[in-house]
Amino acid sequence: NAGVTQTPKFRVLKTGQSMTLLCAQDMNHEYMYWYRQDPGMGLRLIHYSVGEGTTAKGEVPDGYNVSRLKKQNFLLGLESAAPSQTSVYFCASSRQRRQKETQYFGPGTRLLVL
Amino acid sequence: DQQVKQNSPSLSVQEGRISILNCDYTNSMFDYFLWYKKYPAEGPTFLISISSIKDKNEDGRFTVFLNKSAKHLSLHIVPSQPGDSAVYFCAARSFTSGTYKYIFGTGTRLKVLA
């Protein structure tokens, strides 16, 4: 049981390049999330998904797209990377229970955009 | 507008003493609060949570207190151990647009001195 995994762990991009971050979970969770973490700021929600085939915008969605074609995978895409997207990206999943709820996070992807 | 605030970016405590981490929030509609612990180069991991209908929850050395009238949350670690050195995030949950969403604080870096 690997939990939540993220690929790649680290990536350097040039401005304007595109890339896709992959998140996979093996806990059969319905809900998946993409966050970014920047110095002096908490984790901010980029996009989320409440089930296979669904996606929705979070707090900071601009410049990102997502897809959830399979329940276990949640992809985050950057079509044209900008230096402002330099950050650490975390994926999370959860069951969305009313009580005793928690999100399970992946180890993060560190992205540097030059 | 930061709905969840952790006003202390860092805290140092001697081993064996109590660590108290604080969190303030502004939205009275939050129904659930969580604390996460994060080590460098890892994703956040769930530590402890509390429902808005309770004022205290305890799990071993960790206790979370909720003061709804003051919109204040605190995490007590007793006794503190060097392995507790990490960044601690508080998070608050709200139910909007048919799903639960989480707002995270900016984190407090705890250093437990041996």
Short mmCIF file of C-alpha atoms in Angstrom, two decimals:
data_model
loop_
_atom_site.label_atom_id
_atom_site.label_comp_id
_atom_site.label_asym_id
_atom_site.label_seq_id
_atom_site.Cartn_x
_atom_site.Cartn_y
_atom_site.Cartn_z
CA ASN A 1 0.00 0.00 0.00
CA ALA A 2 1.96 2.99 -1.33
CA GLY A 3 -0.62 5.64 -0.33
CA VAL A 4 -0.23 8.75 -2.46
CA THR A 5 2.66 8.96 -4.90
CA GLN A 6 3.78 11.86 -7.08
CA THR A 7 5.87 11.94 -10.22
CA PRO A 8 8.35 13.57 -10.77
CA LYS A 9 9.98 14.58 -7.47
CA PHE A 10 11.83 17.51 -8.98
CA ARG A 11 11.76 19.32 -12.29
CA VAL A 12 13.34 22.41 -13.86
CA LEU A 13 11.44 24.11 -16.66
CA LYS A 14 12.10 27.09 -18.86
CA THR A 15 9.45 29.77 -19.15
CA GLY A 16 6.86 28.73 -21.71
CA GLN A 17 7.49 25.00 -21.47
CA SER A 18 4.74 22.62 -20.55
CA MET A 19 4.64 19.65 -18.22
CA THR A 20 2.31 17.29 -16.42
CA LEU A 21 2.53 16.26 -12.78
CA LEU A 22 1.11 12.86 -11.97
CA CYS A 23 -0.55 11.88 -8.72
CA ALA A 24 -1.63 8.33 -7.97
CA GLN A 25 -3.40 6.88 -4.94
CA ASP A 26 -4.14 3.26 -4.10
CA MET A 27 -6.64 3.83 -1.27
CA ASN A 28 -9.74 3.96 -3.50
CA HIS A 29 -10.43 7.53 -2.39
CA GLU A 30 -13.08 9.49 -4.21
CA TYR A 31 -11.59 12.92 -3.61
CA MET A 32 -8.28 14.20 -4.85
CA TYR A 33 -6.64 17.63 -4.58
CA TRP A 34 -3.71 19.60 -5.90
CA TYR A 35 -2.08 22.20 -3.63
CA ARG A 36 0.89 24.46 -3.96
CA GLN A 37 3.06 25.56 -1.08
CA ASP A 38 5.08 28.75 -1.21
CA PRO A 39 7.33 30.34 1.45
CA GLY A 40 5.32 32.22 4.07
CA MET A 41 2.05 30.86 2.76
CA GLY A 42 0.01 27.83 3.65
CA LEU A 43 -1.02 25.16 1.22
CA ARG A 44 -3.30 26.72 -1.38
CA LEU A 45 -5.80 24.65 -3.31
CA ILE A 46 -5.31 24.72 -7.09
CA HIS A 47 -7.90 22.23 -8.34
CA TYR A 48 -9.76 19.30 -6.89
CA SER A 49 -11.86 16.36 -7.99
CA VAL A 50 -14.82 14.73 -6.27
CA GLY A 51 -14.72 11.62 -8.43
CA GLU A 52 -13.58 10.03 -11.67
CA GLY A 53 -14.29 12.32 -14.60
CA THR A 54 -14.92 15.41 -12.46
CA THR A 55 -12.73 18.42 -11.73
CA ALA A 56 -13.30 21.81 -10.11
CA LYS A 57 -11.34 25.00 -9.49
CA GLY A 58 -9.82 25.78 -6.16
CA GLU A 59 -8.36 28.96 -4.76
CA VAL A 60 -5.54 29.52 -7.30
CA PRO A 61 -6.46 27.71 -10.56
CA ASP A 62 -5.07 30.14 -13.15
CA GLY A 63 -2.34 28.69 -15.37
CA TYR A 64 -3.17 25.09 -14.48
CA ASN A 65 -5.41 22.38 -15.89
CA VAL A 66 -6.30 19.01 -14.43
CA SER A 67 -7.80 15.71 -15.48
CA ARG A 68 -9.17 12.70 -13.58
CA LEU A 69 -9.68 10.04 -16.22
CA LYS A 70 -9.14 7.22 -13.73
CA LYS A 71 -10.20 7.18 -10.11
CA GLN A 72 -6.69 6.52 -8.88
CA ASN A 73 -4.95 9.23 -10.91
CA PHE A 74 -5.11 13.02 -10.84
CA LEU A 75 -3.00 14.94 -13.34
CA LEU A 76 -1.93 18.57 -13.04
CA GLY A 77 -0.85 20.30 -16.23
CA LEU A 78 1.05 23.50 -16.84
CA GLU A 79 0.54 24.52 -20.47
CA SER A 80 3.00 27.43 -20.48
CA ALA A 81 5.10 27.59 -17.34
CA ALA A 82 5.86 30.93 -15.70
CA PRO A 83 8.39 31.78 -12.96
CA SER A 84 5.44 32.51 -10.62
CA GLN A 85 4.66 28.79 -10.77
CA THR A 86 7.91 27.91 -9.07
CA SER A 87 6.64 26.10 -6.00
CA VAL A 88 6.29 22.79 -4.25
CA TYR A 89 3.20 20.93 -5.40
CA PHE A 90 1.37 18.47 -3.18
CA CYS A 91 -1.32 16.07 -4.15
CA ALA A 92 -3.76 14.73 -1.58
CA SER A 93 -6.68 12.33 -1.44
CA SER A 94 -9.49 11.67 0.99
CA ARG A 95 -12.79 9.87 1.50
CA GLN A 96 -14.68 13.02 2.50
CA ARG A 97 -16.28 11.49 5.55
CA ARG A 98 -18.15 13.80 7.85
CA GLN A 99 -16.20 12.77 10.95
CA LYS A 100 -12.64 11.57 11.48
CA GLU A 101 -11.76 12.96 8.12
CA THR A 102 -8.23 13.42 6.97
CA GLN A 103 -6.37 14.04 3.76
CA TYR A 104 -3.43 11.89 2.78
CA PHE A 105 -0.64 13.77 1.07
CA GLY A 106 1.99 12.74 -1.42
CA PRO A 107 5.69 13.60 -0.92
CA GLY A 108 5.55 16.65 -3.17
CA THR A 109 7.00 17.78 -6.49
CA ARG A 110 9.49 20.62 -6.42
CA LEU A 111 9.19 22.72 -9.58
CA LEU A 112 11.58 25.45 -10.62
CA VAL A 113 10.65 27.63 -13.59
CA LEU A 114 13.50 29.71 -14.97
CA ASP B 1 -7.77 37.48 3.31
CA GLN B 2 -6.20 34.79 5.45
CA GLN B 3 -9.02 32.83 7.05
CA VAL B 4 -6.66 30.62 9.03
CA LYS B 5 -3.66 32.24 10.70
CA GLN B 6 -0.66 30.88 12.48
CA ASN B 7 0.99 34.01 13.79
CA SER B 8 4.15 32.36 15.10
CA PRO B 9 6.40 31.28 12.23
CA SER B 10 8.72 29.45 14.60
CA LEU B 11 8.95 28.10 18.13
CA SER B 12 11.82 26.59 20.12
CA VAL B 13 11.21 24.39 23.14
CA GLN B 14 13.44 22.34 25.40
CA GLU B 15 13.05 18.58 25.29
CA GLY B 16 10.58 17.38 27.90
CA ARG B 17 8.76 20.70 28.13
CA ILE B 18 5.37 21.59 26.66
CA SER B 19 5.03 22.92 23.12
CA ILE B 20 2.00 25.08 22.40
CA LEU B 21 1.18 25.93 18.81
CA ASN B 22 -1.59 28.37 18.09
CA CYS B 23 -4.01 28.95 15.26
CA ASP B 24 -6.72 31.57 14.77
CA TYR B 25 -9.55 31.51 12.27
CA THR B 26 -12.18 33.94 11.07
CA ASN B 27 -14.92 31.82 9.48
CA SER B 28 -17.50 30.63 12.02
CA MET B 29 -18.78 28.08 9.45
CA PHE B 30 -15.71 25.87 9.77
CA ASP B 31 -16.92 22.55 11.17
CA TYR B 32 -13.73 20.57 11.56
CA PHE B 33 -10.13 21.39 12.38
CA LEU B 34 -6.98 19.41 11.78
CA TRP B 35 -3.29 19.58 12.56
CA TYR B 36 -0.70 18.25 10.17
CA LYS B 37 2.99 17.70 10.71
CA LYS B 38 5.51 18.12 7.93
CA TYR B 39 9.12 17.03 7.77
CA PRO B 40 11.48 18.46 5.11
CA ALA B 41 11.10 16.91 1.66
CA GLU B 42 7.97 15.03 2.73
CA GLY B 43 4.26 15.66 2.43
CA PRO B 44 2.18 16.73 5.43
CA THR B 45 0.90 13.89 7.59
CA PHE B 46 -2.21 13.98 9.70
CA LEU B 47 -1.66 14.42 13.42
CA ILE B 48 -4.90 15.12 15.23
CA SER B 49 -8.29 16.69 14.60
CA ILE B 50 -11.28 18.10 16.42
CA SER B 51 -14.88 18.63 15.52
CA SER B 52 -16.41 22.05 16.07
CA ILE B 53 -18.85 20.54 18.59
CA LYS B 54 -16.02 19.60 20.95
CA ASP B 55 -13.52 21.68 22.86
CA LYS B 56 -10.78 19.13 23.42
CA ASN B 57 -9.36 16.05 21.79
CA GLU B 58 -6.44 14.04 23.10
CA ASP B 59 -4.20 11.46 21.48
CA GLY B 60 -1.19 10.39 23.48
CA ARG B 61 1.18 13.32 23.86
CA PHE B 62 -0.94 15.52 21.58
CA THR B 63 -3.97 17.51 22.66
CA VAL B 64 -5.95 19.95 20.57
CA PHE B 65 -8.09 22.62 22.22
CA LEU B 66 -10.83 24.55 20.46
CA ASN B 67 -12.24 27.83 21.74
CA LYS B 68 -15.09 28.65 19.39
CA SER B 69 -16.00 31.96 20.98
CA ALA B 70 -12.44 33.18 20.46
CA LYS B 71 -12.08 31.36 17.12
CA HIS B 72 -8.84 29.92 18.43
CA LEU B 73 -7.25 26.51 18.15
CA SER B 74 -4.16 25.25 19.92
CA LEU B 75 -2.02 22.12 19.82
CA HIS B 76 -0.23 21.01 22.96
CA ILE B 77 2.62 18.52 22.83
CA VAL B 78 3.66 17.10 26.19
CA PRO B 79 6.41 16.13 26.67
CA SER B 80 8.15 17.50 23.59
CA GLN B 81 10.70 15.26 21.93
CA PRO B 82 13.44 16.04 19.37
CA GLY B 83 11.54 13.96 16.80
CA ASP B 84 8.67 16.45 17.08
CA SER B 85 10.82 19.04 15.31
CA ALA B 86 8.89 19.79 12.13
CA VAL B 87 6.55 22.34 10.56
CA TYR B 88 3.00 22.15 11.90
CA PHE B 89 0.03 23.28 9.84
CA CYS B 90 -3.44 23.84 11.16
CA ALA B 91 -6.30 23.42 8.72
CA ALA B 92 -10.00 24.23 8.87
CA ARG B 93 -12.75 22.60 6.88
CA SER B 94 -15.81 24.17 5.33
CA PHE B 95 -18.61 22.70 3.25
CA THR B 96 -19.03 24.76 0.07
CA SER B 97 -20.27 23.98 -3.44
CA GLY B 98 -21.28 20.50 -2.32
CA THR B 99 -17.89 19.43 -1.11
CA TYR B 100 -15.55 19.81 1.81
CA LYS B 101 -12.64 22.19 1.34
CA TYR B 102 -9.69 22.87 3.58
CA ILE B 103 -7.98 26.14 4.37
CA PHE B 104 -4.47 25.85 5.71
CA GLY B 105 -2.49 28.16 7.93
CA THR B 106 1.02 29.26 7.02
CA GLY B 107 2.68 26.82 9.40
CA THR B 108 4.80 27.02 12.55
CA ARG B 109 8.27 25.55 12.58
CA LEU B 110 8.85 23.76 15.89
CA LYS B 111 12.35 23.02 17.06
CA VAL B 112 12.74 20.81 20.10
CA LEU B 113 16.16 21.25 21.66
CA ALA B 114 17.83 18.22 23.24
#
